[in-house]
Every structure is written in structure tokens, then in C-alpha cells.
Short mmCIF file of C-alpha atoms in Angstrom, two decimals:
data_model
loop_
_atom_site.label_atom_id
_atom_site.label_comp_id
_atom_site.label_asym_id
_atom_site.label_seq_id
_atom_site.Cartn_x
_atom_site.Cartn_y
_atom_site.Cartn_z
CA UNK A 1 0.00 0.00 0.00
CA UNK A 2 2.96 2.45 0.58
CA UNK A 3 4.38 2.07 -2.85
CA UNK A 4 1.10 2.68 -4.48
CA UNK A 5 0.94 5.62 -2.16
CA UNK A 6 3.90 7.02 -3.08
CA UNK A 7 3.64 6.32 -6.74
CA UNK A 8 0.12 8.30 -6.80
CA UNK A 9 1.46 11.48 -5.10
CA UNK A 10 3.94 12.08 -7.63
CA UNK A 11 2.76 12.74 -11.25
CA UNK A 12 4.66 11.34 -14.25
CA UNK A 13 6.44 14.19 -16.17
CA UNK A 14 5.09 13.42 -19.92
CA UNK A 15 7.22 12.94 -22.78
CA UNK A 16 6.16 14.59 -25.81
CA UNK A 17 5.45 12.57 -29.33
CA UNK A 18 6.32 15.60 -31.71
CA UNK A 19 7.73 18.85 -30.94
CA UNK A 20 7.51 21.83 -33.04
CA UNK A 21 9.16 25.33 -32.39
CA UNK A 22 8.98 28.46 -33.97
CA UNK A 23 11.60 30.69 -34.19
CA UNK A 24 10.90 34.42 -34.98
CA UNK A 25 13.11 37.26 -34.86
CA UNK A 26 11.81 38.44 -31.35
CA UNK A 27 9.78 35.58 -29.55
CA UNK A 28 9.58 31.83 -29.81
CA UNK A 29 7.05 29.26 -28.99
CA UNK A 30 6.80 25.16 -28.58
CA UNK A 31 4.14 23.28 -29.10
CA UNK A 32 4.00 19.83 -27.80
CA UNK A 33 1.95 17.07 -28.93
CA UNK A 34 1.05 14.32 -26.56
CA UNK A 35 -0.83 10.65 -27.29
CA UNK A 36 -2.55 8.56 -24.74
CA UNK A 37 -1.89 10.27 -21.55
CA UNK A 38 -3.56 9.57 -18.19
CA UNK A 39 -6.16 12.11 -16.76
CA UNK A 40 -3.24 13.46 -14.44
CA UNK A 41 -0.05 13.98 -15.82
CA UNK A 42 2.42 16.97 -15.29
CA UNK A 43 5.36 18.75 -17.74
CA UNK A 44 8.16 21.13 -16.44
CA UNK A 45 8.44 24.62 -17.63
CA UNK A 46 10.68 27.38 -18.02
CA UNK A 47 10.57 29.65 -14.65
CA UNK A 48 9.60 32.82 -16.91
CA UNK A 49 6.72 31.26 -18.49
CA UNK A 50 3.07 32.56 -17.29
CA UNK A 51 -0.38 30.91 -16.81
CA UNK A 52 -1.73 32.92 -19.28
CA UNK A 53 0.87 31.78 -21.69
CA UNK A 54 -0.07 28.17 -21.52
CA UNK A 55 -2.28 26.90 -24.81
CA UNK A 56 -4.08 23.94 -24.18
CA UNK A 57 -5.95 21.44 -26.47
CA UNK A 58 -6.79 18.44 -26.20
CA UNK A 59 -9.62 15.15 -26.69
CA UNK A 60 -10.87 15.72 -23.51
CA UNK A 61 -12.07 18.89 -21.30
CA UNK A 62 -9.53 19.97 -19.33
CA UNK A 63 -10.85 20.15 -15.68
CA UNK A 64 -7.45 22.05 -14.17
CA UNK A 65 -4.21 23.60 -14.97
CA UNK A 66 -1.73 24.52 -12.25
CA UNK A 67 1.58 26.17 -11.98
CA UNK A 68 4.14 24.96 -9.31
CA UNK A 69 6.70 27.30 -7.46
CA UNK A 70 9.62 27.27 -9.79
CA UNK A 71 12.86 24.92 -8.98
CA UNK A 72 15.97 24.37 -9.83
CA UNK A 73 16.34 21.27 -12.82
CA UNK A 74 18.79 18.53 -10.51
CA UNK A 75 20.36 17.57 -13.43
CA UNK A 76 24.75 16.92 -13.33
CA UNK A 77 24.51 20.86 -14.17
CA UNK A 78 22.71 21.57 -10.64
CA UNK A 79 25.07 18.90 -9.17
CA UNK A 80 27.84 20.52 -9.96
CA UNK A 81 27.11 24.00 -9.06
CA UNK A 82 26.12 22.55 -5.46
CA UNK A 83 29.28 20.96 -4.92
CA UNK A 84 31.00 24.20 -6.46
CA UNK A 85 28.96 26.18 -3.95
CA UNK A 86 30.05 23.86 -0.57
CA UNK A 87 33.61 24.04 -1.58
CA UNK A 88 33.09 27.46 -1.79
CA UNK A 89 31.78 27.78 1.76
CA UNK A 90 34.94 25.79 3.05
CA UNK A 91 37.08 28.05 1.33
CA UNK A 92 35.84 30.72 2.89
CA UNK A 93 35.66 29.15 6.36
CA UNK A 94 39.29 28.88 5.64
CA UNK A 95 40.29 32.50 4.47
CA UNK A 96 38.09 33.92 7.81
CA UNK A 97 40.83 30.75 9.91
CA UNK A 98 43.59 32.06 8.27
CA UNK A 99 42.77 36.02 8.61
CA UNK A 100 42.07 35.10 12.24
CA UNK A 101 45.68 33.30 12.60
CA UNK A 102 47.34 36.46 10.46
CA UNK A 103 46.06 39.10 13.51
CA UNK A 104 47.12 36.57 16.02
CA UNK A 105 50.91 36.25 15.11
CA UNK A 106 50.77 40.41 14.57
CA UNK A 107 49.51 41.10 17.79
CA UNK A 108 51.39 38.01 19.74
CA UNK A 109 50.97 38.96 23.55
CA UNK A 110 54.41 36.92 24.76
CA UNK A 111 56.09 39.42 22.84
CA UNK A 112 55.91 41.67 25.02
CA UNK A 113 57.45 40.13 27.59
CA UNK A 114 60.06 38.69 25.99
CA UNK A 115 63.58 40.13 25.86
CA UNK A 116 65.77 41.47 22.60
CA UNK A 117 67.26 38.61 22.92
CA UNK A 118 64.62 36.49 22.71
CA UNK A 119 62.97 38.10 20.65
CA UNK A 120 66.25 37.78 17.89
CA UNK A 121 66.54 34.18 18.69
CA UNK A 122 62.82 33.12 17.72
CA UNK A 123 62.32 36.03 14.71
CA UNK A 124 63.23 33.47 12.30
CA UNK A 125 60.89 31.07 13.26
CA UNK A 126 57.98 33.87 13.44
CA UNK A 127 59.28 35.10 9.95
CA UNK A 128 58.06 31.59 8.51
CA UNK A 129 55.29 31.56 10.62
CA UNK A 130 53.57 35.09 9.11
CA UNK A 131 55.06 34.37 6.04
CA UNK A 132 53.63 30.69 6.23
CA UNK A 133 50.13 32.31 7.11
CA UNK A 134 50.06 35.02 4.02
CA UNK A 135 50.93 32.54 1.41
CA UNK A 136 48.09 30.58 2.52
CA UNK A 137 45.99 33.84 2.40
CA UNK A 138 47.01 34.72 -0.96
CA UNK A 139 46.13 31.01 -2.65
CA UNK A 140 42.96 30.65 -0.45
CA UNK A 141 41.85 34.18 -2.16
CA UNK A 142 42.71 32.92 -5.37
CA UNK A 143 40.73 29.54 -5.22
CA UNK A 144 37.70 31.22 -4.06
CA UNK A 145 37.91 33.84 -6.99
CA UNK A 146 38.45 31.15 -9.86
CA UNK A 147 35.47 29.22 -8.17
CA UNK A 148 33.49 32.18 -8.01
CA UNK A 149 34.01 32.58 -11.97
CA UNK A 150 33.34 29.30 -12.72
CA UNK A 151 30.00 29.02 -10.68
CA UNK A 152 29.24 32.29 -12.46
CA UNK A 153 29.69 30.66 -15.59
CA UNK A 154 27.59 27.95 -14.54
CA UNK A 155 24.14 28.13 -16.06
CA UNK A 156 21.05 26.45 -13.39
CA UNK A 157 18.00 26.41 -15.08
CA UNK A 158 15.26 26.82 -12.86
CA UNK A 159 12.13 25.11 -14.16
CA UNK A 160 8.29 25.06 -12.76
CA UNK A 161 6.24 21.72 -12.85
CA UNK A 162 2.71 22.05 -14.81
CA UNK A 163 0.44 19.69 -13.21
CA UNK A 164 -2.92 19.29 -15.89
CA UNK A 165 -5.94 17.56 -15.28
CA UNK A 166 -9.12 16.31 -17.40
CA UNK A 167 -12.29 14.82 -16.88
CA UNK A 168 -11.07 11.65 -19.03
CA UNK A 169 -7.68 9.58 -20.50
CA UNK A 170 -7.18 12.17 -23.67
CA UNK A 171 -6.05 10.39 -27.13
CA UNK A 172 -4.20 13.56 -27.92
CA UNK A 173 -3.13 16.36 -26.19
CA UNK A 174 -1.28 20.02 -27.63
CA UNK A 175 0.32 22.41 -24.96
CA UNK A 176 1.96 25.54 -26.82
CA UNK A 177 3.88 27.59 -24.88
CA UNK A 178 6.77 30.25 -25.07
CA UNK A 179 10.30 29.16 -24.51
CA UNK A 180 13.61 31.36 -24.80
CA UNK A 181 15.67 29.74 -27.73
CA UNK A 182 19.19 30.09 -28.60
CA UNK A 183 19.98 31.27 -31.99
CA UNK A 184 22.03 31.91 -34.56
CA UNK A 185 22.25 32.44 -38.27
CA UNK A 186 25.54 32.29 -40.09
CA UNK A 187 25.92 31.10 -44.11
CA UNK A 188 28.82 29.91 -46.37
CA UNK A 189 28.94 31.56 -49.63
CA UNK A 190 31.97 29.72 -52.04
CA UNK A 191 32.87 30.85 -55.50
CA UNK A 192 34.34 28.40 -57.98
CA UNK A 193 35.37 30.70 -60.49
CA UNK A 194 36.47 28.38 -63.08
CA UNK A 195 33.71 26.31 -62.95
CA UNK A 196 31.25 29.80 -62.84
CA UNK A 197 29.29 28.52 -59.62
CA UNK A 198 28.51 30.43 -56.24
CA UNK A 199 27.72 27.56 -53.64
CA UNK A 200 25.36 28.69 -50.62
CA UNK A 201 24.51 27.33 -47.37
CA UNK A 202 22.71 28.69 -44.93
CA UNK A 203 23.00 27.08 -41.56
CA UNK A 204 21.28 27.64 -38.32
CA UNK A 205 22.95 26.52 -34.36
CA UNK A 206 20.34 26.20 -31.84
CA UNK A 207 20.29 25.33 -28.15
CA UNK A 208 17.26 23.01 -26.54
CA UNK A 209 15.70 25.40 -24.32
CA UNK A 210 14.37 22.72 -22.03
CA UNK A 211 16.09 20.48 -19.52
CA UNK A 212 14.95 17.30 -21.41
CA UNK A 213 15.29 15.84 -24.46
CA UNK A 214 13.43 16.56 -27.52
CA UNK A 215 12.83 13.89 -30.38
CA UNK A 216 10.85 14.22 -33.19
CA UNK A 217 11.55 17.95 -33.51
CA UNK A 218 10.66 20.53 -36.06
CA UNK A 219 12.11 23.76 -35.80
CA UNK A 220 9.99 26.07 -37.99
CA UNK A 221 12.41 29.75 -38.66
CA UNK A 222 10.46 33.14 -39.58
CA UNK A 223 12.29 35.72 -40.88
CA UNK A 224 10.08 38.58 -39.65
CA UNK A 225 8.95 40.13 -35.69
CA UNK A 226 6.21 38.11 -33.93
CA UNK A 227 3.44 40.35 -33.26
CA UNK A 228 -0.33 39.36 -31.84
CA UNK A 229 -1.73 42.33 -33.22
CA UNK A 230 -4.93 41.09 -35.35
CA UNK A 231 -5.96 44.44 -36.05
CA UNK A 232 -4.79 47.96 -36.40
CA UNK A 233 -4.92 49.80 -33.22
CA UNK A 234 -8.16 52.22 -33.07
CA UNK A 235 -8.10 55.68 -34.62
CA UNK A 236 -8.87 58.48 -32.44
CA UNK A 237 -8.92 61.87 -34.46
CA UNK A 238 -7.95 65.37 -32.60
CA UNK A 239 -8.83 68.67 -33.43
CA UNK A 240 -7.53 71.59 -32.87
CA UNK A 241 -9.09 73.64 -29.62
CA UNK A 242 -11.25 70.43 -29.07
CA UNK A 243 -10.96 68.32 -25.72
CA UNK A 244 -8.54 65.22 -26.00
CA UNK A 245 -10.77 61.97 -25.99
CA UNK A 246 -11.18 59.57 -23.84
CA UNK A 247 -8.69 56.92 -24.22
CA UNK A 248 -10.39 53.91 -25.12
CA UNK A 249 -9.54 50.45 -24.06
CA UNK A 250 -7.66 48.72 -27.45
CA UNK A 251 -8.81 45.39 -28.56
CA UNK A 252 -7.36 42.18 -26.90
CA UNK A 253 -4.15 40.63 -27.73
CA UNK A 254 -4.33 37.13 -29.44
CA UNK A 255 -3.04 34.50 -26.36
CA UNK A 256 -0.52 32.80 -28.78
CA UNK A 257 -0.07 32.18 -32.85
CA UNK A 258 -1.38 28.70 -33.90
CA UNK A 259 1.53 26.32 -35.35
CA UNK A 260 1.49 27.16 -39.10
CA UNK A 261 1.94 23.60 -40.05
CA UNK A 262 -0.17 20.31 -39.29
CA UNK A 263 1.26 19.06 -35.89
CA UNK A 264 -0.66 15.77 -36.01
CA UNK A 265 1.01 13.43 -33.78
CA UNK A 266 3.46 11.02 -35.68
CA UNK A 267 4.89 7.88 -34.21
CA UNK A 268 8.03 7.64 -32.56
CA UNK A 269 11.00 7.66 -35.06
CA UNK A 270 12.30 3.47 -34.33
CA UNK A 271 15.98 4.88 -34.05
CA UNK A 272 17.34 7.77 -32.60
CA UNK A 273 17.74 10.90 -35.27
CA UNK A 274 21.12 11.93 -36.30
CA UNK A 275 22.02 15.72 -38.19
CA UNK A 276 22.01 13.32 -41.75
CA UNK A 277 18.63 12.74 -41.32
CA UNK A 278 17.48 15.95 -41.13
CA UNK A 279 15.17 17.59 -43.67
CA UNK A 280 15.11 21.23 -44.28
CA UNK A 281 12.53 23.13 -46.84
CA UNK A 282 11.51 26.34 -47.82
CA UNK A 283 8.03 27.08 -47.38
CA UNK A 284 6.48 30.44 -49.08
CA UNK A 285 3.47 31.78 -47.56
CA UNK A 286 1.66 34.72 -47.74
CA UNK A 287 3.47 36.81 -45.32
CA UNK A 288 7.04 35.73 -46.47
CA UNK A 289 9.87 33.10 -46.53
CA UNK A 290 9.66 30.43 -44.40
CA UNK A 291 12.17 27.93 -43.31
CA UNK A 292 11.62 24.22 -41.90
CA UNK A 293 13.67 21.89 -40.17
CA UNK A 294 12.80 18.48 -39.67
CA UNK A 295 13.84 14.89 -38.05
CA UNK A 296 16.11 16.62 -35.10
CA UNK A 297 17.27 15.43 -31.74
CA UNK A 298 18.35 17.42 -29.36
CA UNK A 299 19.17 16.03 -25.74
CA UNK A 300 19.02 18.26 -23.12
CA UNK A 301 20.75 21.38 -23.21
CA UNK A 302 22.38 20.63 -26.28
CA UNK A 303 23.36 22.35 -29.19
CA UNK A 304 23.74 21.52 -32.87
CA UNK A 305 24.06 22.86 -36.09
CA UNK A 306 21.98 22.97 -39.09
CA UNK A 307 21.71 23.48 -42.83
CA UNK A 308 18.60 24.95 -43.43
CA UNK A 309 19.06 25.72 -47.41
CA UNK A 310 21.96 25.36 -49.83
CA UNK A 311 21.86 26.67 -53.49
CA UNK A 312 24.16 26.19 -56.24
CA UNK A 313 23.51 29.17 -58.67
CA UNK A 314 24.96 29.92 -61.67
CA UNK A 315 27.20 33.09 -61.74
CA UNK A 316 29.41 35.80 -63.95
CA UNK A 317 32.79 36.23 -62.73
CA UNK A 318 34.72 39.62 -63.43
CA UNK A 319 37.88 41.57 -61.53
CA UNK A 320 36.84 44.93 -60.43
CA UNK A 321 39.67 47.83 -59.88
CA UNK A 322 38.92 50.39 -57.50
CA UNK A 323 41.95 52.79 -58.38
CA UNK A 324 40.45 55.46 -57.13
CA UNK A 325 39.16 54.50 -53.73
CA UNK A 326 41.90 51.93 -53.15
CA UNK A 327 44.40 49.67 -54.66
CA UNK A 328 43.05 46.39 -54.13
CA UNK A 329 41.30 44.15 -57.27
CA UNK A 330 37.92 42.38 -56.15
CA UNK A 331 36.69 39.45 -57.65
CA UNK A 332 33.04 40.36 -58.33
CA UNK A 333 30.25 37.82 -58.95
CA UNK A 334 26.80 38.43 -60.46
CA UNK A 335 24.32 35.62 -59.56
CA UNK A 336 20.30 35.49 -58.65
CA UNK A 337 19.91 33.24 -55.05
CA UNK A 338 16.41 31.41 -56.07
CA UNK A 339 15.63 31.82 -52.22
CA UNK A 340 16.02 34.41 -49.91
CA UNK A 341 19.53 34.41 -48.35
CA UNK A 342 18.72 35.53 -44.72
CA UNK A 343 20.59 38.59 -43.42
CA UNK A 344 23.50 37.10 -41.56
CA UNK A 345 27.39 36.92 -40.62
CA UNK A 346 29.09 35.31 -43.88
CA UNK A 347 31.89 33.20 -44.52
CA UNK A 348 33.45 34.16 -48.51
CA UNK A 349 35.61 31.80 -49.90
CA UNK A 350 36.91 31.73 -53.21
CA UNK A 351 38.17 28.55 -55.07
CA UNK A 352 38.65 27.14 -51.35
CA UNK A 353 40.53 30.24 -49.94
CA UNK A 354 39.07 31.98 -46.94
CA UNK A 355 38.28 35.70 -47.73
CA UNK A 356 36.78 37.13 -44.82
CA UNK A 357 33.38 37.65 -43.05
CA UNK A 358 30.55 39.96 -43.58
CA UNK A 359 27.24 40.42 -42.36
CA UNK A 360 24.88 39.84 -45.96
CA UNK A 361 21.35 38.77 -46.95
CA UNK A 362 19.63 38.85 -50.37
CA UNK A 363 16.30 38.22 -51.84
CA UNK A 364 15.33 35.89 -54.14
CA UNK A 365 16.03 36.88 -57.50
CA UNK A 366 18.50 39.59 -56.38
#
């Protein structure tokens, strides 16, 4: 009876089926789909995320949705930082010893007592003594400032347990959410001047957000501001010598976009995904370019790069002579990308030699 006791007070932390996350240039969201779950089940959250913030929908009605105090994920990260943070306190129980001893042996009471004589005879031995002591000091000082630094580099994420409820055993389940995503753009652009060919990749390295791992992951990239604005904001004319109006309250946010692609729960992948089977696409809509990434892993915490879109476009090589601006020749290439290049920093080589870096982008057909 006390197992099943003990079982029953703590809720299983799901496991999503699919994951998808969007990635705009100011805000990201997940959206996690979930098959066959028990009436009771709980997920952990970012600390940041709010109540308010949580989407839920799912095959049954949900009954309850609750928020837990935010904790600290005891993962070998939190381990670490704990041990970190008691050999800190020892060091510093040391340091307070050793400061302690240091005003002892400068304020030594028998010394005043004792002759010149004395006082010659045994000055050697207090020499090491002090000496002794300050060394000590001086290492204990430095041990606690390279720990301090290195538990300041130490990232603890602090999560919050989700605890839902519904009246029934829901088939399917869909909990979006926001989440704070590491991200970064970079391409490759390589000219093969001989064979007249500009290669271009354009790669994306992103960071799981979450302390778990995520399988069966789509990572959907806009190139454009998330905004829940569904409507322009009201017009309120003013005239001149007329009484300013009454501000009026502005029509509601929308809670959260909707995933712009079917997130129908698919079955587990048999084998674990590796970065070759990834699948990326281009996706035009009518608001603009859209990127998708498909078939990633991505354990807990880690981070992995991606190609997102490569292009090998036919180009017009010439050399370019700025005598009046500068001495330097330039290799210049004319090409049209067929997608949008997004605006990032840029590796140039040409015919395998490493040019530089600059910050590009191009549209398609530019």
C-alpha cells in the first residue's frame, strides 16, 4: 500500500510525441503534442513562463491547470554548481581561519614580555610563521575567486512543474507555450570561379531550451517580428481647440499564434535521429519566406548545427579595380539566389581560400 501511495502522489512528467518550435526574430514558442496520456499527468516549464501563456488542447475537457513554485532542474549541471557552492563555503571558512591566525601572530601577547634577545633568537621562526600564514591567504583568495568565476559561468535552469488535469484519459493532447531559444544564423557563400558557380549554405545553431530531451523535432524559422496584433490599433482623431478623448480600451491581444503547419502526432521515429537525417525546406506563404527543419534530436541542453538551405547558382565572374578608392582588385560575382539568403554573418571563400566575413542577406532573384 505504501508504494502505491507514493507512486500516486507524484505525477509522471510526460514525454512529448512531436515537438515543433517556432523561431521568430523576437519571440519563440513550442508546441507539444502528446498521445494517450492519463487524466493526471504533469510537464516542467521554463521559470519565466506565465499561466496565461499556456495553450491547451486536447480530446478531452480539461478540468485544471496549475503552476508549481519554480525549482531548480537537478540535473549533473545543478550537481555541480552545489558541490562548487560547498567548496566554496569551506574556502571561505578557511580565508576567515587564516585572517584570524594572520592578527594573532601580529599582535602576539608573549612578545611583550620577551627580551631582545629572545625576541632575535625566535624572529626566524615567526618570519616563517607570518610568512607561512600570508601565502596561505594569498592562494585561499585565489581559489575562491576562480570558483566564483566558474560558478558564475555555470548556467542552473530553474524550471516550474505544470500539473494538468481532465475529466477523461485524452487520445491527444497540444500544450503551446513560449520558450527562450538560442539562436544563430551564419551562411557559407563559395565561389568556384572556373567552374562559374557560387555555392550557398545557410545554416542555423540552436540550443534546446528545455532540460529534457526533444525527439521528433521541427524547428519552424520566420524571418520577420512576432506580433499578436490582429488588427490595427483604433483611430482616435484630434482637433484643434477640441478636448482630448477619452482613451479607449484597445482590442485584446491574441493569447498565442497557432503552429502554421499540421502538428498531427506522428509515431516515434524506431531509431534515434542523427544531423544526416534531417530535412530542411523552404516554405512560401503569404506573409514571407519560411524555413523548416525536420527529423532533429536534441538532448538536453544541447546544441547543434543545421543546414537549413543550400543553393548552387549559376554566376558571372569579373575583376573589379577600384583605383580610385583603393588599390586592391575584387573578384566580383553576379548571380540570382532562387531563395532568400537571410541577413547574416558570412563566410566568402573563393576557389577554397578563406576571404573574410561579412554580415549579408539577399532576396530571391536579387
Amino acid at each position: 500500500m505504501r508504494e502505491i501511495a507514493l507512486v500516486s502522489a507524484f505525477a509522471l512528467i510526460a514525454s512529448a510525441e512531436s515537438n515543433l518550435i517556432e523561431i521568430y526574430k523576437n519571440a519563440s514558442f513550442i508546441h507539444q503534442n502528446f498521445s494517450n496520456q492519463k487524466s493526471e499527468f504533469s510537464l516542467n516549464l521554463p521559470d519565466f513562463v506565465e499561466l496565461e501563456d499556456i495553450d491547451v488542447a486536447a480530446s478531452c475537457e480539461l478540468v485544471s491547470l496549475n503552476l508549481n513554485e519554480a525549482k531548480p532542474a537537478e540535473n549533473e549541471v545543478y550537481a555541480q554548481f552545489k558541490q562548487n557552492e560547498k567548496e566554496l563555503g569551506e574556502l571561505n571558512d578557511k580565508l576567515n581561519a587564516l585572517n584570524s591566525k594572520n592578527a594573532f601572530l601580529n599582535n602576539f601577547p608573549a612578545f611583550k614580555e620577551q627580551s631582545v634577545a629572545n625576541l632575535d633568537a625566535d624572529g626566524d621562526k615567526f618570519y616563517e610563521a607570518v610568512l607561512k600564514n600570508i601565502v596561505q591567504i594569498s592562494q585561499t583568495k585565489k581559489q575562491i575567486d576562480e570558483l566564483k568565476k566558474k560558478m558564475g559561468a555555470t548556467e542552473v535552469k530553474n524550471f516550474q512543474k505544470l500539473d494538468l488535469k481532465f475529466e477523461c484519459d485524452p487520445k491527444q493532447v497540444k500544450i503551446s507555450y513560449p520558450v527562450s531559444v538560442s539562436v544563430n544564423l551564419k551562411n557559407k557563400i563559395h565561389a568556384d570561379v572556373a567552374k562559374g558557380k557560387v555555392e550557398i549554405s545557410q545554416n542555423l545553431t540552436v540550443t534546446n531550451p528545455l532540460g529534457i530531451d526533444l525527439n521528433s523535432l521541427t524547428i519552424a524559422l520566420y524571418p520577420f517580428y512576432y506580433s499578436s496584433n490582429l488588427t490595427p490599433a483604433p483611430f482616435y482623431p484630434r482637433y484643434e481647440g477640441k478636448p482630448a478623448p477619452r482613451n479607449m480600451m484597445p482590442l485584446a491581444a491574441a493569447p498565442m499564434m497557432e503552429a502554421s503547419a499540421d502538428m498531427a502526432p506522428r509515431k516515434a521515429y524506431a531509431k534515434k535521429n542523427s544531423v544526416k537525417d534531417v530535412q530542411a525546406s523552404n516554405e512560401q506563404n503569404a506573409l514571407a519566406n519560411a524555413w523548416r527543419i525536420e527529423g532533429v534530436s536534441l538532448k538536453a541542453d544541447e546544441t547543434a548545427d543545421f543546414a537549413y538551405d543550400k543553393q548552387s547558382l549559376d554566376a558571372k565572374f569579373d575583376l573589379v579595380i577600384d583605383g580610385y578608392g583603393s588599390a586592391g582588385a575584387f573578384v566580383r560575382a553576379a548571380f540570382k539566389p532562387e531563395r532568400s539568403i537571410e541577413g547574416a554573418q558570412s563566410e566568402f571563400k573563393i576557389d577554397g581560400i578563406n576571404i573574410g566575413k561579412r554580415y549579408v542577406g539577399y532576396a530571391a532573384g536579387e
